[in-house]
XYZ file of C-alpha atoms in Angstrom:
670
model
C 108.860 126.212 99.979
C 108.205 124.655 103.382
C 111.271 123.260 105.112
C 110.922 121.622 108.527
C 113.466 121.786 111.331
C 115.407 118.877 112.880
C 116.010 116.890 109.721
C 119.145 115.066 110.752
C 117.759 111.576 110.054
C 114.931 110.163 107.988
C 113.094 109.220 111.192
C 112.495 112.927 111.842
C 110.878 113.156 108.408
C 108.158 110.783 109.530
C 107.065 112.860 112.528
C 106.214 116.102 110.714
C 102.674 117.516 111.027
C 99.793 116.831 108.649
C 98.814 119.800 106.522
C 95.801 120.375 104.312
C 96.105 122.377 101.091
C 92.848 124.231 101.608
C 94.000 125.616 104.968
C 97.121 127.388 103.648
C 97.224 131.195 103.871
C 96.992 132.787 100.417
C 100.547 134.095 100.493
C 101.900 130.538 100.828
C 99.732 128.923 98.143
C 101.650 129.908 95.008
C 105.120 128.728 96.124
C 103.551 125.479 97.348
C 102.081 124.881 93.887
C 105.527 125.219 92.341
C 106.929 122.863 94.969
C 104.508 119.911 94.786
C 102.839 120.533 91.395
C 99.025 120.594 91.226
C 97.604 120.635 94.791
C 94.743 118.378 95.881
C 92.361 118.523 98.820
C 93.724 115.309 100.269
C 95.876 115.455 103.357
C 99.588 114.873 103.054
C 102.600 114.922 105.297
C 104.908 117.836 104.526
C 108.399 116.353 104.723
C 111.707 118.108 105.030
C 113.938 118.107 101.991
C 117.398 116.695 102.418
C 119.697 119.712 102.346
C 122.756 119.499 104.530
C 122.721 122.124 107.247
C 119.629 124.010 106.027
C 117.121 124.903 108.769
C 113.696 126.528 108.791
C 113.239 130.193 109.555
C 111.301 131.112 112.691
C 108.602 132.853 110.626
C 107.886 129.792 108.498
C 107.943 127.524 111.559
C 105.405 129.790 113.303
C 103.157 129.781 110.242
C 103.347 125.987 110.063
C 102.310 125.759 113.708
C 99.316 128.031 113.112
C 98.238 126.060 110.043
C 98.613 122.779 111.925
C 96.511 124.106 114.836
C 93.777 125.333 112.467
C 93.759 122.000 110.711
C 93.562 120.083 114.002
C 90.537 122.165 115.047
C 88.793 121.554 111.726
C 89.576 117.875 111.951
C 88.244 117.689 115.513
C 85.022 119.506 114.566
C 84.513 117.188 111.606
C 85.107 114.162 113.841
C 82.531 115.408 116.359
C 79.972 115.818 113.570
C 80.775 112.375 112.166
C 80.596 110.752 115.607
C 77.210 112.358 116.218
C 75.844 111.069 112.903
C 77.313 107.619 113.540
C 75.326 107.418 116.796
C 71.998 108.018 115.053
C 70.100 104.737 114.889
C 68.297 104.607 111.566
C 64.900 102.897 111.680
C 63.839 100.409 109.018
C 60.540 99.714 107.296
C 60.210 96.668 109.532
C 60.904 98.498 112.790
C 58.832 101.624 112.060
C 55.405 101.492 110.413
C 55.405 105.287 110.492
C 58.499 105.339 108.281
C 57.006 102.776 105.898
C 53.860 104.899 105.536
C 55.943 108.031 104.916
C 57.939 106.335 102.169
C 54.908 104.843 100.474
C 53.156 108.198 100.495
C 56.297 109.895 99.139
C 56.157 107.595 96.119
C 52.582 108.739 95.441
C 53.413 112.403 96.042
C 56.335 112.120 93.626
C 54.124 110.523 90.955
C 51.568 113.319 91.411
C 54.337 115.926 91.090
C 55.721 114.305 87.935
C 52.314 114.253 86.235
C 51.696 117.870 87.187
C 54.982 118.889 85.565
C 54.901 116.354 82.714
C 51.222 115.672 81.831
C 52.141 113.092 79.155
C 54.016 110.864 81.636
C 52.407 107.460 82.201
C 52.560 105.969 85.701
C 53.383 102.330 86.477
C 54.432 101.169 89.974
C 55.877 102.988 92.989
C 56.773 100.894 96.040
C 58.666 101.645 99.225
C 62.144 100.057 99.349
C 64.894 99.568 101.925
C 66.055 103.185 102.198
C 63.214 105.041 100.552
C 61.010 104.658 97.501
C 60.928 104.771 93.725
C 58.413 105.205 90.927
C 58.644 104.136 87.267
C 57.327 106.404 84.500
C 56.945 105.998 80.771
C 58.228 109.389 79.642
C 61.131 111.185 77.988
C 64.503 110.844 79.773
C 64.887 113.166 82.754
C 67.842 115.306 83.807
C 69.147 116.229 87.250
C 67.770 119.735 86.723
C 64.293 118.314 86.247
C 64.755 116.223 89.376
C 65.062 119.472 91.353
C 61.829 120.765 89.795
C 60.050 117.566 90.822
C 61.305 117.906 94.404
C 60.042 121.514 94.598
C 56.625 120.400 93.385
C 56.638 117.595 95.962
C 57.385 120.170 98.676
C 54.389 122.218 97.565
C 52.103 119.177 97.697
C 53.391 118.252 101.145
C 52.979 121.828 102.344
C 49.300 121.867 101.318
C 48.617 119.111 103.879
C 46.299 117.221 101.523
C 44.384 114.232 102.915
C 45.005 110.683 101.689
C 41.646 109.000 101.278
C 41.088 105.277 100.720
C 38.265 104.259 98.383
C 36.928 100.846 97.397
C 35.502 100.442 93.890
C 34.393 97.592 91.682
C 36.766 96.158 89.103
C 34.600 97.575 86.337
C 34.663 101.062 87.873
C 38.425 100.928 88.307
C 38.813 99.876 84.682
C 36.539 102.724 83.533
C 38.501 105.338 85.479
C 41.900 104.070 84.323
C 40.770 103.961 80.696
C 39.483 107.537 80.991
C 42.967 108.624 82.115
C 44.630 106.609 79.313
C 46.964 104.754 81.700
C 47.753 101.440 79.909
C 50.202 100.207 82.564
C 47.590 100.605 85.297
C 45.172 98.483 83.247
C 47.798 95.745 83.137
C 48.335 96.056 86.899
C 44.579 95.879 87.438
C 44.446 92.617 85.475
C 47.008 91.162 87.880
C 44.981 92.030 91.003
C 42.927 88.986 91.994
C 41.129 90.323 95.074
C 37.944 92.370 94.997
C 37.014 95.116 95.674
C 39.753 97.281 94.167
C 41.288 99.850 96.518
C 42.295 103.338 95.425
C 44.138 106.063 97.357
C 43.420 109.717 96.575
C 45.660 112.681 97.352
C 43.086 115.366 98.002
C 40.715 115.329 95.040
C 43.487 115.904 92.488
C 45.275 112.593 91.959
C 44.738 108.892 92.705
C 46.423 105.538 92.255
C 45.601 101.851 92.543
C 46.989 100.935 95.949
C 46.436 98.706 98.968
C 48.221 101.159 101.308
C 49.255 101.943 103.946
C 49.769 105.724 103.887
C 49.986 108.684 106.247
C 46.704 110.542 106.890
C 47.846 113.872 105.389
C 50.770 114.874 103.184
C 51.733 117.329 105.926
C 52.789 114.339 108.059
C 55.862 114.143 105.821
C 58.865 116.250 106.846
C 59.949 117.988 103.635
C 63.486 118.394 104.981
C 63.724 114.636 105.529
C 63.031 113.762 101.868
C 65.497 113.820 99.006
C 65.358 112.639 95.396
C 68.535 110.695 94.721
C 68.879 109.474 91.162
C 67.345 108.513 87.820
C 67.798 105.112 86.206
C 66.397 103.120 83.314
C 64.245 100.083 84.060
C 62.403 97.714 81.745
C 58.698 97.311 82.407
C 58.247 94.098 84.390
C 62.019 93.576 84.152
C 61.623 92.319 80.592
C 64.173 93.661 78.094
C 61.622 93.204 75.292
C 59.255 95.675 76.963
C 59.513 99.502 77.127
C 62.364 101.191 78.960
C 60.956 103.335 81.771
C 62.372 106.227 83.783
C 62.849 105.201 87.416
C 63.226 107.978 89.996
C 64.731 106.932 93.326
C 64.143 108.894 96.514
C 64.901 108.550 100.196
C 62.622 109.566 103.052
C 62.991 109.558 106.830
C 61.070 110.572 109.914
C 63.215 113.650 110.589
C 66.084 115.682 109.208
C 68.652 114.180 111.594
C 67.934 110.717 110.207
C 68.304 112.004 106.651
C 71.677 113.568 107.461
C 72.836 110.331 109.097
C 71.725 108.381 106.030
C 73.506 110.794 103.665
C 76.652 110.444 105.782
C 76.317 106.660 105.547
C 75.769 106.920 101.799
C 78.846 109.111 101.378
C 80.915 106.606 103.334
C 79.532 103.782 101.187
C 80.503 105.781 98.084
C 84.039 106.188 99.439
C 84.210 102.436 99.911
C 82.635 101.535 96.552
C 84.572 98.534 95.251
C 84.168 99.664 91.642
C 85.978 102.933 92.344
C 88.620 101.396 94.611
C 89.162 98.560 92.155
C 90.354 101.119 89.621
C 92.276 103.358 92.038
C 94.154 100.404 93.554
C 94.433 98.586 90.193
C 92.779 95.401 91.487
C 90.384 94.420 88.694
C 88.486 95.684 85.688
C 85.581 94.765 83.447
C 86.554 95.355 79.827
C 83.872 96.463 77.368
C 85.884 94.949 74.525
C 85.497 91.529 76.149
C 81.890 91.989 77.317
C 79.974 93.067 80.401
C 79.996 91.049 83.591
C 83.342 89.357 82.844
C 86.007 90.096 85.440
C 89.688 90.707 84.697
C 91.788 90.165 87.813
C 94.811 92.496 87.657
C 98.124 91.420 89.260
C 97.359 93.018 92.635
C 93.814 91.657 92.719
C 95.095 88.251 91.637
C 97.497 88.257 94.600
C 94.601 88.788 97.026
C 92.600 86.072 95.266
C 95.545 83.700 95.552
C 95.810 84.379 99.309
C 92.059 83.726 99.698
C 92.248 80.514 97.672
C 95.303 79.203 99.551
C 93.612 79.746 102.912
C 90.369 78.202 101.619
C 92.143 75.096 100.307
C 94.249 74.639 103.440
C 91.195 74.920 105.701
C 89.177 72.437 103.639
C 91.946 69.855 103.487
C 92.392 70.116 107.268
C 88.649 69.476 107.690
C 88.561 66.331 105.578
C 87.547 67.602 102.133
C 88.992 66.286 98.870
C 89.629 69.021 96.298
C 88.341 68.697 92.742
C 88.748 70.384 89.364
C 86.018 69.794 86.778
C 85.256 71.019 83.201
C 83.519 74.294 82.391
C 81.236 72.675 79.793
C 79.272 69.436 79.492
C 76.802 67.755 77.198
C 73.347 69.296 77.327
C 71.971 65.886 78.369
C 73.644 66.279 81.761
C 71.676 69.459 82.436
C 68.495 67.731 81.321
C 69.030 64.999 83.912
C 69.820 67.550 86.637
C 66.669 69.513 85.834
C 68.493 72.754 85.095
C 67.172 72.918 81.536
C 63.636 72.633 82.879
C 63.883 74.970 85.854
C 66.918 77.200 85.251
C 67.126 77.674 81.485
C 66.595 81.464 81.613
C 69.846 81.770 83.594
C 71.854 79.637 81.164
C 73.654 80.560 77.955
C 72.757 79.148 74.562
C 74.014 75.687 73.764
C 76.891 75.090 71.350
C 77.130 72.446 68.673
C 80.239 70.265 68.923
C 80.404 67.536 66.248
C 76.606 67.273 66.111
C 76.280 67.093 69.900
C 74.963 69.927 72.047
C 77.166 71.225 74.874
C 76.362 73.715 77.618
C 78.445 76.126 79.711
C 77.885 75.115 83.310
C 75.690 77.288 85.535
C 76.494 75.117 88.580
C 79.017 72.507 89.711
C 76.704 69.966 91.409
C 76.235 67.485 88.519
C 80.007 67.164 88.054
C 80.544 66.188 91.664
C 77.753 63.627 91.402
C 79.399 62.079 88.328
C 82.619 61.668 90.309
C 80.632 60.018 93.117
C 79.045 57.601 90.629
C 82.369 56.359 89.268
C 82.450 53.534 91.791
C 80.250 51.690 94.249
C 80.042 53.017 97.803
C 79.504 51.315 101.131
C 77.894 52.856 104.196
C 81.382 52.744 105.727
C 82.612 55.305 103.171
C 80.508 58.135 104.575
C 80.704 61.027 104.992
C 82.293 61.898 101.637
C 83.262 65.574 101.320
C 84.382 67.141 98.023
C 85.105 70.809 97.308
C 85.968 72.902 94.276
C 86.635 76.497 93.394
C 84.561 76.084 90.258
C 83.874 78.813 87.707
C 80.262 78.959 86.496
C 78.461 81.077 83.920
C 75.007 82.572 84.304
C 73.058 84.787 81.955
C 72.382 88.243 83.369
C 70.763 91.206 81.668
C 73.198 94.066 81.100
C 71.067 96.369 83.246
C 71.425 94.083 86.253
C 75.238 93.850 86.147
C 76.971 95.585 89.044
C 80.746 95.527 89.493
C 81.831 92.302 91.198
C 78.448 91.828 92.862
C 76.515 90.802 89.745
C 78.567 89.235 86.955
C 78.172 86.665 84.193
C 81.114 84.455 85.075
C 82.227 83.787 88.651
C 84.000 81.223 90.812
C 81.984 79.544 93.563
C 83.581 78.024 96.640
C 81.438 74.982 96.114
C 81.361 71.806 98.171
C 79.124 68.752 98.452
C 78.794 66.278 101.260
C 77.353 62.815 100.731
C 76.245 61.308 104.021
C 73.760 59.092 105.868
C 70.573 60.398 107.458
C 71.950 60.108 110.983
C 75.077 62.084 109.973
C 73.238 65.220 108.785
C 73.403 67.087 112.091
C 77.131 66.480 112.653
C 77.964 67.403 109.065
C 75.938 70.616 109.263
C 77.635 71.487 112.546
C 81.008 70.885 110.884
C 80.071 73.246 108.062
C 78.993 75.902 110.577
C 82.345 75.587 112.368
C 84.279 75.806 109.095
C 82.206 78.824 108.027
C 82.906 80.662 111.275
C 86.620 79.817 111.113
C 87.030 81.239 107.617
C 84.839 84.317 108.061
C 86.556 85.286 111.322
C 89.945 85.200 109.594
C 88.655 87.701 107.052
C 87.331 90.002 109.782
C 83.615 89.106 109.822
C 82.176 88.256 113.240
C 78.541 89.388 113.014
C 76.027 87.233 111.165
C 72.330 87.023 110.425
C 71.201 83.401 110.168
C 67.962 82.103 108.617
C 66.590 78.559 108.642
C 64.278 78.073 105.658
C 61.685 75.301 105.865
C 59.610 73.258 103.417
C 57.806 75.252 100.703
C 54.369 74.403 99.371
C 55.833 72.711 96.282
C 58.597 70.256 97.112
C 60.035 66.792 96.484
C 60.774 64.122 99.094
C 58.827 62.282 101.784
C 57.463 64.030 104.859
C 59.673 61.909 107.101
C 62.961 62.961 105.509
C 61.904 66.641 105.459
C 61.189 66.483 109.198
C 64.518 64.732 109.918
C 66.544 67.120 107.765
C 64.894 70.265 109.154
C 65.359 69.025 112.719
C 69.032 68.259 111.982
C 69.605 71.818 110.707
C 67.826 73.289 113.728
C 69.732 71.069 116.173
C 73.061 71.979 114.553
C 72.311 75.700 114.886
C 71.250 75.351 118.507
C 74.268 73.183 119.263
C 76.439 75.904 117.720
C 74.741 78.499 119.928
C 73.814 80.795 117.045
C 70.541 82.683 117.137
C 68.499 82.318 113.977
C 65.183 83.199 112.397
C 62.736 80.803 110.776
C 61.839 81.564 107.162
C 58.696 79.457 107.055
C 58.222 77.946 103.603
C 61.376 79.630 102.266
C 63.341 76.437 101.619
C 64.259 75.131 98.182
C 61.872 72.658 96.557
C 64.527 69.965 97.061
C 65.259 70.513 100.784
C 65.580 72.861 103.792
C 68.502 75.274 104.035
C 70.488 77.646 106.229
C 71.465 81.045 104.818
C 74.022 83.266 106.504
C 74.548 86.980 105.904
C 77.709 88.705 107.082
C 77.715 92.250 108.445
C 80.356 94.654 107.143
C 81.975 97.729 108.705
C 78.961 99.880 107.762
C 76.454 97.433 109.210
C 75.294 96.273 105.778
C 74.389 92.597 105.419
C 75.693 90.467 102.547
C 74.467 87.016 101.581
C 77.497 84.722 101.388
C 77.179 81.337 103.052
C 74.496 78.760 102.359
C 73.918 75.152 103.434
C 71.245 73.179 101.585
C 70.023 69.615 102.047
C 69.066 68.059 98.685
C 66.656 65.139 98.197
C 66.249 65.849 94.472
C 69.585 65.348 92.677
C 70.413 62.010 94.351
C 67.138 60.725 92.955
C 67.561 62.278 89.498
C 71.035 60.789 89.108
C 70.067 57.570 90.890
C 73.068 57.604 93.236
C 73.194 54.829 95.814
C 75.285 53.062 98.429
C 75.176 49.600 99.968
C 74.028 49.504 103.614
C 74.927 47.036 106.365
C 72.300 44.618 105.041
C 73.785 44.721 101.542
C 70.769 46.657 100.305
C 70.953 49.661 98.027
C 70.002 52.952 99.664
C 70.106 56.568 98.580
C 72.543 58.913 100.374
C 71.759 62.437 101.577
C 73.443 65.228 99.602
C 74.362 68.576 101.170
C 75.284 71.592 99.040
C 77.285 74.320 100.754
C 79.242 77.473 100.029
C 81.062 79.578 102.615
C 82.269 82.648 100.721
C 79.638 82.403 97.979
C 81.633 83.503 94.958
C 85.203 84.783 95.010
C 84.256 87.818 92.930
C 81.394 88.889 95.163
C 83.346 88.130 98.348
C 86.307 90.158 97.077
C 83.960 93.080 96.412
C 82.607 92.799 99.955
C 86.165 92.667 101.347
C 87.159 95.803 99.423
C 84.176 97.732 100.800
C 84.502 96.306 104.319
C 88.128 97.476 104.576
C 87.698 100.482 102.229
C 90.621 98.996 100.272
C 92.774 99.177 103.418
C 93.407 95.429 103.616
C 95.037 93.958 106.709
C 98.758 93.315 106.353
C 98.440 89.550 105.698
C 95.901 90.108 102.902
C 97.340 93.265 101.321
C 98.593 92.774 97.729
C 101.683 94.862 98.524
C 102.790 94.690 102.144
C 105.711 97.130 102.141
C 107.129 99.921 99.997
C 110.859 100.563 100.151
C 111.499 104.304 99.689
C 114.979 105.774 99.144
C 115.490 109.403 100.137
C 117.775 109.866 97.115
C 118.993 107.612 94.313
C 122.302 107.130 96.121
C 120.487 104.646 98.404
C 119.075 102.603 95.488
C 121.471 99.649 95.739
C 120.776 99.250 99.454
C 117.027 99.480 98.780
C 117.225 96.829 96.052
C 118.949 94.456 98.464
C 116.279 95.164 101.098
C 113.459 94.560 98.597
C 115.012 91.271 97.477
C 115.327 90.146 101.094
C 111.668 90.896 101.736
C 110.635 88.821 98.706
C 112.969 85.978 99.685
C 111.105 85.819 103.008
C 107.688 85.638 101.371
C 106.911 89.322 101.976
C 105.295 91.251 99.154
C 107.627 94.248 98.936
C 108.123 96.835 96.190
C 110.861 99.370 95.576
C 109.533 102.842 94.669
C 111.815 105.644 93.508
C 112.149 108.360 90.871
C 110.164 110.940 92.839
C 110.927 113.150 95.825
C 110.356 111.458 99.173
C 107.198 113.431 100.095
C 105.507 112.272 96.912
C 106.684 108.672 97.368
C 105.140 108.606 100.829
C 101.960 110.304 99.665
C 101.613 107.794 96.799
C 102.093 104.885 99.195
C 99.399 106.259 101.496
C 97.004 106.713 98.574
C 97.654 103.111 97.503
C 96.982 102.006 101.105
C 100.330 100.268 101.524
C 100.539 98.926 105.119
C 104.251 99.663 105.685
C 106.855 102.046 104.299
C 110.581 101.490 104.822
C 112.389 104.834 104.384
C 116.110 104.653 103.664
C 118.454 107.628 103.898
C 122.212 107.955 104.229
C 122.146 107.226 107.967
C 120.130 104.003 107.458
C 122.625 102.769 104.840
C 125.507 103.545 107.190
C 123.915 101.724 110.153
C 122.265 98.869 108.198
C 118.761 99.849 109.322
C 115.418 101.099 108.008
C 113.044 103.737 109.348
C 109.529 102.339 109.311
C 106.255 104.171 108.912
C 102.849 102.487 109.000
C 99.841 103.607 106.964
C 97.974 104.369 110.190
C 100.400 107.227 110.793
C 102.229 105.437 113.590
C 106.006 105.469 113.419
C 107.511 102.187 114.684
C 110.873 103.912 114.299
C 114.283 102.733 113.146
C 115.229 99.042 113.321
C 117.576 96.525 111.756
C 116.564 94.815 108.549
C 116.351 91.441 110.307
C 114.003 92.898 112.937
C 111.881 94.476 110.209
C 111.579 91.175 108.330
C 110.863 89.070 111.417
C 108.184 91.473 112.692
C 106.403 91.449 109.324
C 106.520 87.646 109.137
C 105.118 87.340 112.656
C 102.304 89.791 111.863
C 101.429 87.895 108.671
C 101.431 84.495 110.364
C 99.275 85.724 113.253
C 97.112 87.917 110.978
C 97.702 90.934 113.201
C 99.027 94.439 112.596
C 102.758 95.233 112.487
């Protein structure tokens, strides 16, 4: 059993060295098992046990020092490797045509390898994607073992340095060749190609595919050590659940091995931060199969975070002149006919329900409800702008295969708002939304954005004049804000131009959250009006906007951004109170009650030895731990440890409470 020296007070417990199970000498492993039960590979702080007057022998102390030194060296070497990988700038398909060609060719090489190993496999499509490539096959389900065989065959094809040759053929010739190979999916793809002639790419004289390119000149241009097959998934042909289920093989490919290693490091870090895993470990949320897929259960700790988000959202909106609304989750189907959702959005809506011979519909959006509230009374031009906001839960039909944790669900709460304004108010209102968006996102730790201004598509509603005015207002608001942006020409909605904002997380990934959309369509469909200065009826401008997007998706992004290590003000539990022994329980209960009385989310944890209590708190990512031993009870103090490993030391209870409150109010660390 390891016993550390200088254990007079609990503050000395918090300064003991970090030890890693795997680095223990063999002779110390067995007693350690008996001491702390089943060992893990996670790091923990070995704490002294409270035994009056007992000290550590010199031999054990020396061994501890050696182990600590070995661990520090390993940790430093690992950090150097991680830092080196973090500095590698990974190219994208957009920034490197060479990389795009490599990935596209890898998809073809993989398809060739699969058909060599599995001659009955039918090929479909195989594009390049963000981090690599995939190809879909109609074949028997594959295993990970077979994935390794496919990669070996790919390596052989690459090593043969086969040429990739482009050929143009007539549609009839392409059809003849495909039919000869008995590739029904390729015939369907051919039918969808409108341009002539048809282009084919050959790999050597052994395999070919319908393809427009581009590709590398020879398979040898691919670095075998920079390619890896990642996973197998099921995918419906054409994304239609009524069509055959295919086997999709995902792969990643890079220009060199260093880039691959950097990507794998990034992927491992993303896996560590996966909100689905952390949601279970930290007991934040779940999706219950008994209730159905895509339906989120917010557990008490997750619900606390949601409540903090909602309170801040509501406070900010009220301060910025919004009126808050609550509206029903269902409405008559006629409402969705007027709005156009039944015509243009039906595939994303659930089946209607019969209520006393009238059809009702779960809402997929909140917009029509806000319009109905607007229409309750007449409006004058002096009333504008009118701003309404709602945290409204909506329901959208999603295929089970597309569901993904909190990121793709069937029921979610949008931070929805609508602004009714005059034409000459559009710019100022958009600028106000941009300011509100920045204010909220900064508070949650997001300061890097990608902004796109999407303009009029080919099919649209509204006069040319209003499109020009609205687009100019969005552009002027962005320039006035000083934000750089990109033009997505023709990417606007059919009912108006829009601004989309993606936030960048700690790993540099971009997430679509905020959107601002000018709408010329719904005001016309619902015939909403106001009376102008000449007592004439006019139609107001309607602006849709969301800042966080949906609470579920935003919460998932927050979990991954912070790796579950929420800042103190947002953390579901802000402090654990840890007694050294049960004799300090009464004092700890009083401390916990005082924390709660001051609006601090504190929990008392006991029933285990102190080392395990601290280790559990660290695993649960609790920001602060208040350790209480006999000396703290005697002096009316607590010894504080932060999750970062820093030891603020011993302080009075009042100081502890006031420092936490200040950190929460200022949204800073303790």
